[in-house]
C-alpha atoms as one frame of an Amber mdcrd trajectory, in Angstrom:
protein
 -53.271  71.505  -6.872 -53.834  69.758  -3.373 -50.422  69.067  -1.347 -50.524
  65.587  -1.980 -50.762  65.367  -5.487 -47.831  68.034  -5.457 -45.863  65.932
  -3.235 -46.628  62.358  -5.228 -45.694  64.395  -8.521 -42.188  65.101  -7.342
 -41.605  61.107  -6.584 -42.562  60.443 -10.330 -40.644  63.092 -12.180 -37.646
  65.721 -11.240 -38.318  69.610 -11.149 -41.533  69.234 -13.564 -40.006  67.199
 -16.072 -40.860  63.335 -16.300 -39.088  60.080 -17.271 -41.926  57.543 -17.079
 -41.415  53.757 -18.755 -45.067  52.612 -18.944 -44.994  48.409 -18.769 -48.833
  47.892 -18.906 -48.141  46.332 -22.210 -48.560  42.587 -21.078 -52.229  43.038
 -20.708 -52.363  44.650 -24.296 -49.939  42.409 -25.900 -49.183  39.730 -23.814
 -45.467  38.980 -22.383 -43.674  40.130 -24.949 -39.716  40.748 -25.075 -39.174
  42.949 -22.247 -42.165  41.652 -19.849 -41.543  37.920 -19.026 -38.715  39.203
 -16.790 -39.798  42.396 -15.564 -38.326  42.382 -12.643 -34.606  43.075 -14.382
 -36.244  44.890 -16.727 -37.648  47.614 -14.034 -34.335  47.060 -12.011 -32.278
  48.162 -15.089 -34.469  50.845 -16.509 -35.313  52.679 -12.889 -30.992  52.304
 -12.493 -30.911  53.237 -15.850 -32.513  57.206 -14.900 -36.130  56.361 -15.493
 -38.239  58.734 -12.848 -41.133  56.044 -12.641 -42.113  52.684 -14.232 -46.380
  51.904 -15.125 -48.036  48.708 -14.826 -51.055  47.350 -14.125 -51.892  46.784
 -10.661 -51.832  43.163 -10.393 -47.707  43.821 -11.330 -47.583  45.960  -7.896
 -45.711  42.844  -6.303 -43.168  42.486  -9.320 -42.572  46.334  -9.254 -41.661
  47.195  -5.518 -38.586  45.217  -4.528 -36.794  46.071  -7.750 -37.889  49.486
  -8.916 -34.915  51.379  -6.787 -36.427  53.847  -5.257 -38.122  55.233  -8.465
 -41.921  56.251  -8.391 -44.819  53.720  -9.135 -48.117  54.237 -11.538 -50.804
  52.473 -11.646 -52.680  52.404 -15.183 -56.497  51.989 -14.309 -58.109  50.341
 -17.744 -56.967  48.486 -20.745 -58.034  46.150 -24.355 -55.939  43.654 -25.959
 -55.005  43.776 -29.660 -56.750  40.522 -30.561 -60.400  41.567 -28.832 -62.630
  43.142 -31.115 -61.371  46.608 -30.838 -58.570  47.858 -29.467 -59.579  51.236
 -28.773 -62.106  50.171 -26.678 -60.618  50.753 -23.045 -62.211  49.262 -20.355
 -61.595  49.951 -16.480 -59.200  47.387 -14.893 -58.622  49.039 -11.098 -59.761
  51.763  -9.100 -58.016  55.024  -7.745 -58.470  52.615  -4.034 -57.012  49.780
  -5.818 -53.885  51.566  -6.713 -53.412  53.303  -3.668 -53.146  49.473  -1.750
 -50.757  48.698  -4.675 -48.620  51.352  -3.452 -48.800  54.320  -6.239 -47.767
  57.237  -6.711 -50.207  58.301  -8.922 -52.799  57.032 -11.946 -53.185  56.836
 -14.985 -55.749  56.283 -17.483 -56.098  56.121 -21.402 -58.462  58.048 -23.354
 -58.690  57.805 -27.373 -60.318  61.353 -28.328 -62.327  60.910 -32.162 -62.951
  57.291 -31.113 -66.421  55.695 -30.878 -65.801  55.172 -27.042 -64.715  58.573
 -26.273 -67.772  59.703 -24.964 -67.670  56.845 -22.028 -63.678  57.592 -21.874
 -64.508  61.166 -21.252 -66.735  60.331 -18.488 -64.467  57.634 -16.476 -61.813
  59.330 -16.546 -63.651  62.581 -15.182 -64.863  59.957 -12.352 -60.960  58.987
 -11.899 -59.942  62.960 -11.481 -62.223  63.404  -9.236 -61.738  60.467  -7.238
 -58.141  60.688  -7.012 -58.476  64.359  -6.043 -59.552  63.370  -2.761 -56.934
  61.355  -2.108 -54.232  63.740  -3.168 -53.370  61.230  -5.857 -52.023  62.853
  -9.158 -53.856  61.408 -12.728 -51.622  61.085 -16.234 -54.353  60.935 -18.615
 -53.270  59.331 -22.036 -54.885  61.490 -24.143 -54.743  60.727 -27.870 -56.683
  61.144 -31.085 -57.753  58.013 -32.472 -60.449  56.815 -34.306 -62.702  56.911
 -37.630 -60.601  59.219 -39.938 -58.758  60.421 -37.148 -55.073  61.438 -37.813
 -52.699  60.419 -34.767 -50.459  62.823 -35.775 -52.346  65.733 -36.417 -51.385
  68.823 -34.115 -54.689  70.215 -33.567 -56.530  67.167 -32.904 -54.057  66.222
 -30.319 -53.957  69.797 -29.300 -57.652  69.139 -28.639 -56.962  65.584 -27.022
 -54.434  67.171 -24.346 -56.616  69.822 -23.823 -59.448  67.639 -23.111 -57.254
  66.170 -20.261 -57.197  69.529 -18.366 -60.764  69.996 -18.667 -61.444  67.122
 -16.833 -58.899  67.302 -13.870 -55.917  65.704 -14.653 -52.360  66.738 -13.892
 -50.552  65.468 -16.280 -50.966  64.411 -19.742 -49.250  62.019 -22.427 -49.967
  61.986 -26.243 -48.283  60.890 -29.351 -45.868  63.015 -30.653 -46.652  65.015
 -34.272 -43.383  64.411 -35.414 -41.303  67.912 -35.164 -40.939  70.674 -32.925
 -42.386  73.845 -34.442 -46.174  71.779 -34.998 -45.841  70.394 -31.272 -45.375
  73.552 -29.762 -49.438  74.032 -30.274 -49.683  70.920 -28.602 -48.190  71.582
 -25.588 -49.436  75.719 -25.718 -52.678  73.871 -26.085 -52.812  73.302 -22.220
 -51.049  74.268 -19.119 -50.781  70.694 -18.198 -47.221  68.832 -18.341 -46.985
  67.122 -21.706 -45.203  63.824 -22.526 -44.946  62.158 -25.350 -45.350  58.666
 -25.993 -43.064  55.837 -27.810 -45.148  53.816 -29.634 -43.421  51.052 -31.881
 -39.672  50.979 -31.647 -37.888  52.751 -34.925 -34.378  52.738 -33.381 -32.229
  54.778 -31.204 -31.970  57.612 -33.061 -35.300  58.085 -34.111 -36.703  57.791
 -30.402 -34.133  60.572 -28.729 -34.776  62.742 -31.908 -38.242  62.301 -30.796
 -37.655  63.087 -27.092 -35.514  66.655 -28.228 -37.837  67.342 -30.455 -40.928
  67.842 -27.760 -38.219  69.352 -25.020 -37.600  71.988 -27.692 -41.234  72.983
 -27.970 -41.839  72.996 -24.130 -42.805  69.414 -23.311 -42.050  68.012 -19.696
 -40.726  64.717 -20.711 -41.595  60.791 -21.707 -43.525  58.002 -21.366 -41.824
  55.616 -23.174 -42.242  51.947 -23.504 -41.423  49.461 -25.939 -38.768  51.815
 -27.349 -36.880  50.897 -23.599 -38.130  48.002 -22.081 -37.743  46.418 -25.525
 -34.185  47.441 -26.001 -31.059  45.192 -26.038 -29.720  47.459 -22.951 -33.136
  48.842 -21.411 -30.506  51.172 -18.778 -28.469  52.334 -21.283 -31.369  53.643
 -23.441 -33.079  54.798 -20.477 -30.135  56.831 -19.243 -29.694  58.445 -22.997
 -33.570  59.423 -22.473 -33.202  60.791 -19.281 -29.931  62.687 -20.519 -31.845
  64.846 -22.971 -34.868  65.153 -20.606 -33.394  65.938 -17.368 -29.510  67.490
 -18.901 -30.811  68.985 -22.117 -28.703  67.233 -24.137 -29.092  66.474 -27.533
 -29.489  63.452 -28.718 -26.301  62.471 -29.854 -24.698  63.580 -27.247 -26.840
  61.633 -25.038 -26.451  58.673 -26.849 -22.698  59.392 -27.365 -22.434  59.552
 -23.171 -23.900  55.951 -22.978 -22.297  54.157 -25.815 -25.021  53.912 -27.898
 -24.148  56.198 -30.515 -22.950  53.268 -32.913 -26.030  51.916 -32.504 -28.032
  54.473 -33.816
């Protein structure tokens, strides 16, 4: 690992461990609850504890005077969910284009089983080693999806994070399996950082249950959308997150600390 990606790491995440609210969703969705405002929805979730906040780079603008001091990613392709197929990512920016934009680092999503993984694989080996010579750190969003594919499965995304090393990037996000003991081969499966992913919101409880869960088999932390930015008090969830990902706490306590525990 090159000094600058080292360097750009630490503005994104806290002694290896990660608090990342991805809000790339208005490309993929449109501007849902959460997005039509996202400038108090960054300012609240970055006072809130998040590490770093993810959009797409025509956001940058939207991002920077409200993001309070918190890192900045820029997610490099995308699909909507009323094209044709939504696991068909296409490039939206360039390693160059984020870097004007002002980031911190990359990102780009990869859906390993998929009939576009083999063009996924090779884009986002392009995007490691582009951003390599910039000293510009990659998250790859690595998960298994696709024909008779199962999203939960430990070994394929065992296989999907693993995937993400082989081809240079420095940190990796998949969906969770759903408890500890089967995640630990997910994150043993590479030496990478592993976050999990939200997905679709199933209440408080069920997200920071999530989040201990993959701390207690040796993840590094979140990337959690909808689950925040969607929320009725974005900072309060995000500072219950970042309690049981940065304190260790569990996730009632957590939840307990931020008044949220009623909620649950």
């Amino acid at each position: 690992m090159n000094t600058g990606i080292s360097a750009r790491l630490d503005r994104i995440g806290r002694d290896g461990r990660f608090v990342i609210v991805p809000m790339d969703h208005g490309i993929t969705l449109g501007a849902v609850r959460g997005l039509k405002n996202i400038e108090a929805t960054i300012d609240a979730v970055t006072r809130g504890g998040a590490d770093a906040v993810l959009t797409q780079k025509g956001i940058a603008p939207r991002v920077h005077p409200n993001k309070n001091d918190a890192g900045y990613i820029v997610h490099l392709n995308a699909s909507t969910t009323i094209g044709p197929d939504a696991n068909d990512k296409r490039m939206t920016g360039t390693v160059e284009e984020a870097i004007r934009a002002g980031a911190d680092a990359v990102s780009f999503h990869i859906n390993v089983g998929s009939n576009y993984e083999p063009k996924q694989i090779t884009d986002l080996a392009e995007v490691c080693s582009k951003a390599d010579t910039f000293g510009m750190p990659v998250i790859a969003m690595s998960y298994a999806r696709g024909p008779d594919v199962d999203e939960r499965d430990a070994e394929s995304l065992g296989h999907a994070v693993r995937l993400a090393e082989e081809v240079g990037a420095d940190v990796v996000k998949t969906a969770y399996s759903g408890d500890a003991d089967s995640f630990e081969h997910v994150v043993e499966s590479t030496r990478l950082p592993v976050v999990i992913a939200g997905g679709a919101p199933e209440g408080d409880e069920a997200t920071l249950a999530a989040v201990r869960g993959a701390m207690d088999a040796g993840g590094a932390g979140v990337s959690i959308g909808r689950s925040v930015f969607q929320h009725d008090s974005p900072e309060a969830i995000a500072r219950a997150v970042s309690g049981v990902v940065h304190d260790d706490l569990s996730a009632e306590e957590a939840l307990d600390e931020v008044g949220l525990l009623a909620n649950a």
